[in-house]
Amino acid sequence: MIRTVFKGSGSALPRRVVTNAELAKTVDTSDDWIRERTGITQRYLAADDETTATLATQAARAALENAGLTIADIDLIVLATATPDSTFPATATKVQHALGGSGFPAFDVAAVCSGFLYALGTADSMIRTGMATNALVIGAETFSRILDWEDRATCVLFGDGAGAFVVGAQDVAEDGGPGILATQLHADGEFADLLYVDGGPSTTGTVGHVRMKGREVFRHAVTNLAQVLRDVLAKAGYAPGDIDWVVPHQANLRILDATARKLGLSMDKVVVTVDQHANTSAASVPLAFDTAWRDGRIAKGDLVMLEAMGGGFTWGASLLRV
Ligand code: UT7
């Protein structure tokens, strides 16, 4: 059977690191509060010459190199972002051009923090139905551009960055073998007002700023993530104990901890980068994956659960045999 297999990953971060202490000079907050409530110690923030497209291009180049492929081998780019360079064209087309590609489909998906799971699910479907052979799947964000830097409840939580996977079609045995084994995606627009941006091209004609009722989002995140993880495991015929690594969306260390506890998983199996990167929205899952892939924690043959939850609400999970 044709399955979508992982071929390589890459990531990119802006040059500038901003610590909690540095933020506390301009915002009414403290290093202690941010660490205790979120686990974040620092974040990377984009300079004027660093955009979602430049970070995405850098991550995509690293992923191609890691996969041992070039842009000539790619016939699809799906890019997840809530902070595109422009309202249109899609940031994916900018990345395609910057990499020297042309002709093949390249488009953005908008599912905020779950965006990478949506993008990977889309690429997986297109690969398994024969519409693409090798895809670049990218999560890239510059959330710093849509933060209200006077709202301490949100501006301390986010950072900028990008992560990318190269995935491709491979004929594998029905049972065993590498590839994406199961994916589940969800959305529920009823909860749009708990996490949203108060602007947009068709409403205010502005970009707007991030608004969030953090405590309520937290509660929904733990419940929804634990459920979707169980569902994806059941769909693929595995149990929590079979997972080698969970690569979660990096929103808050306490959410990672509470979700792992609900599933009876040790935190030793959870990849944590929220301390270094903060919440990079759609970039966070591939950024965290790439960190653990390059430092050797995630290895070929490992069973890896990717999961995320974000504005919409949207949420999802994907089980991958690397
Ligand atoms: O990526 C999409 C998904 N997003 C998430 O999953 C985020 C989910 N939510 C969270 O991570 C947490 O709810 C937060 C980190 C946002 C907040 O933590 P919390 O423990 O839920 O705190 P809280 O919002 O209930 O606020 C507690 C107190 C408040 O003061 P009072 O009303 O108790 O006096 C806030 O005003 O902390 C205050 N506060 C701050 N204090 C210092 C809020 N932000 C800050 C801050 N520095 N930056």
Short mmCIF file of N, CA, C and O and ligand atoms in Angstrom, two decimals, residues 27-30 33-34 37-38 113 152-153 156-158 195 212 214-215 217-218 221 249 251-252 254-255 279 309-311, ligand 1:
data_model
loop_
_atom_site.label_atom_id
_atom_site.label_comp_id
_atom_site.label_asym_id
_atom_site.label_seq_id
_atom_site.Cartn_x
_atom_site.Cartn_y
_atom_site.Cartn_z
N VAL A 27 6.89 45.26 30.12
CA VAL A 27 5.54 44.75 30.41
C VAL A 27 5.45 44.46 31.91
O VAL A 27 6.45 44.05 32.50
N ASP A 28 4.26 44.65 32.51
CA ASP A 28 4.09 44.40 33.94
C ASP A 28 4.00 42.90 34.21
O ASP A 28 2.91 42.34 34.37
N THR A 29 5.17 42.24 34.22
CA THR A 29 5.22 40.79 34.43
C THR A 29 6.55 40.47 35.12
O THR A 29 7.30 41.38 35.46
N SER A 30 6.80 39.17 35.34
CA SER A 30 8.08 38.79 35.96
C SER A 30 8.54 37.45 35.40
O SER A 30 7.71 36.65 34.93
N TRP A 33 6.69 34.64 37.26
CA TRP A 33 5.30 34.37 36.85
C TRP A 33 5.30 33.57 35.54
O TRP A 33 4.62 32.55 35.43
N ILE A 34 6.07 34.01 34.57
CA ILE A 34 6.05 33.35 33.25
C ILE A 34 6.54 31.90 33.38
O ILE A 34 5.94 30.98 32.84
N ARG A 37 3.83 29.75 35.45
CA ARG A 37 2.54 29.51 34.80
C ARG A 37 2.65 28.86 33.44
O ARG A 37 1.66 28.29 32.95
N THR A 38 3.82 28.95 32.78
CA THR A 38 3.92 28.46 31.39
C THR A 38 5.12 27.56 31.11
O THR A 38 5.11 26.83 30.13
N CYS A 113 -2.81 27.23 15.70
CA CYS A 113 -1.82 26.36 16.34
C CYS A 113 -1.91 24.91 15.86
O CYS A 113 -0.95 24.16 15.97
N ARG A 152 -0.33 41.88 28.89
CA ARG A 152 0.62 40.93 29.49
C ARG A 152 0.10 39.50 29.49
O ARG A 152 0.87 38.54 29.59
N ALA A 153 -1.23 39.33 29.42
CA ALA A 153 -1.81 37.99 29.45
C ALA A 153 -1.54 37.21 28.16
O ALA A 153 -1.68 35.99 28.15
N VAL A 156 3.44 37.65 26.50
CA VAL A 156 4.59 36.89 27.04
C VAL A 156 4.61 35.44 26.56
O VAL A 156 5.58 34.72 26.78
N LEU A 157 3.51 35.02 25.90
CA LEU A 157 3.34 33.58 25.63
C LEU A 157 3.90 33.11 24.29
O LEU A 157 4.12 31.92 24.10
N PHE A 158 4.07 34.05 23.35
CA PHE A 158 4.34 33.63 21.96
C PHE A 158 5.76 33.98 21.48
O PHE A 158 6.39 34.90 22.00
N LEU A 195 -10.33 32.45 21.75
CA LEU A 195 -8.98 32.65 21.20
C LEU A 195 -9.12 33.10 19.76
O LEU A 195 -9.55 32.33 18.90
N MET A 212 -7.22 36.31 24.03
CA MET A 212 -7.41 34.94 24.54
C MET A 212 -7.93 34.94 25.97
O MET A 212 -7.48 35.72 26.81
N GLY A 214 -7.34 32.73 28.52
CA GLY A 214 -6.36 31.67 28.72
C GLY A 214 -6.84 30.50 29.55
O GLY A 214 -6.64 29.34 29.18
N ARG A 215 -7.51 30.81 30.68
CA ARG A 215 -7.88 29.73 31.60
C ARG A 215 -8.86 28.76 30.94
O ARG A 215 -8.78 27.54 31.11
N VAL A 217 -9.26 28.30 27.62
CA VAL A 217 -8.58 27.58 26.54
C VAL A 217 -7.81 26.40 27.13
O VAL A 217 -7.84 25.28 26.60
N PHE A 218 -7.15 26.64 28.23
CA PHE A 218 -6.36 25.63 28.94
C PHE A 218 -7.22 24.38 29.22
O PHE A 218 -6.84 23.25 28.90
N ALA A 221 -8.19 22.53 26.11
CA ALA A 221 -7.01 21.93 25.46
C ALA A 221 -6.72 20.56 26.06
O ALA A 221 -6.55 19.58 25.32
N HIS A 249 2.01 20.35 20.50
CA HIS A 249 2.04 21.79 20.32
C HIS A 249 2.53 22.41 21.64
O HIS A 249 2.08 22.04 22.72
N ALA A 251 2.37 25.04 23.89
CA ALA A 251 1.67 26.24 24.36
C ALA A 251 2.02 26.53 25.81
O ALA A 251 2.19 27.69 26.19
N ASN A 252 2.07 25.48 26.61
CA ASN A 252 2.25 25.68 28.05
C ASN A 252 2.70 24.34 28.66
O ASN A 252 2.05 23.32 28.43
N ARG A 254 2.38 23.21 31.50
CA ARG A 254 1.34 22.60 32.35
C ARG A 254 0.31 21.84 31.51
O ARG A 254 -0.25 20.86 31.98
N ILE A 255 0.06 22.30 30.26
CA ILE A 255 -0.86 21.56 29.38
C ILE A 255 -0.22 20.25 28.96
O ILE A 255 -0.86 19.20 28.96
N ASN A 279 5.35 29.74 22.56
CA ASN A 279 4.33 29.21 21.66
C ASN A 279 4.52 29.82 20.27
O ASN A 279 4.30 31.01 20.08
N MET A 309 -3.58 21.89 19.47
CA MET A 309 -4.91 22.48 19.70
C MET A 309 -4.75 23.99 19.62
O MET A 309 -3.76 24.55 20.11
N GLY A 310 -5.70 24.66 18.98
CA GLY A 310 -5.59 26.11 18.87
C GLY A 310 -6.89 26.80 18.55
O GLY A 310 -7.97 26.21 18.65
N GLY A 311 -6.78 28.05 18.14
CA GLY A 311 -7.93 28.91 17.88
C GLY A 311 -8.88 28.29 16.88
O GLY A 311 -8.51 27.58 15.96
O1 UT7 B 1 -1.74 27.93 21.41
C1 UT7 B 1 -3.12 27.90 21.53
C2 UT7 B 1 -3.52 27.34 22.79
N1 UT7 B 1 -3.24 28.27 23.86
C3 UT7 B 1 -3.13 27.80 25.05
O2 UT7 B 1 -3.21 26.60 25.19
C4 UT7 B 1 -3.00 28.72 26.23
C5 UT7 B 1 -3.78 28.16 27.38
N2 UT7 B 1 -3.75 28.94 28.59
C6 UT7 B 1 -2.63 29.11 29.34
O3 UT7 B 1 -1.57 28.67 28.98
C7 UT7 B 1 -2.79 29.79 30.69
O4 UT7 B 1 -4.16 29.95 30.98
C8 UT7 B 1 -2.08 31.16 30.78
C9 UT7 B 1 -0.58 30.94 30.81
C10 UT7 B 1 -2.47 32.02 29.58
C11 UT7 B 1 -2.48 31.89 32.07
O5 UT7 B 1 -2.24 31.07 33.21
P1 UT7 B 1 -3.36 30.93 34.33
O6 UT7 B 1 -2.78 30.13 35.41
O7 UT7 B 1 -4.60 30.40 33.65
O8 UT7 B 1 -3.53 32.41 34.82
P2 UT7 B 1 -4.82 33.36 34.76
O9 UT7 B 1 -5.10 33.78 33.35
O10 UT7 B 1 -5.92 32.74 35.53
O11 UT7 B 1 -4.26 34.63 35.53
C12 UT7 B 1 -3.84 34.54 36.91
C13 UT7 B 1 -3.35 35.90 37.36
C14 UT7 B 1 -4.32 37.04 37.04
O12 UT7 B 1 -4.30 37.90 38.14
P3 UT7 B 1 -5.52 37.88 39.22
O13 UT7 B 1 -6.73 38.20 38.42
O14 UT7 B 1 -5.52 36.49 39.77
O15 UT7 B 1 -5.11 38.93 40.18
C15 UT7 B 1 -3.69 37.72 35.86
O16 UT7 B 1 -4.00 39.10 35.79
O17 UT7 B 1 -2.13 36.24 36.69
C16 UT7 B 1 -2.21 37.55 36.13
N3 UT7 B 1 -1.40 37.59 34.92
C17 UT7 B 1 -0.08 37.91 34.94
N4 UT7 B 1 0.75 38.26 35.94
C18 UT7 B 1 2.03 38.50 35.61
C19 UT7 B 1 -1.74 37.30 33.65
N5 UT7 B 1 -0.69 37.43 32.84
C20 UT7 B 1 0.36 37.81 33.61
C21 UT7 B 1 1.70 38.08 33.35
N6 UT7 B 1 2.50 38.42 34.36
N7 UT7 B 1 2.23 37.99 32.11
#
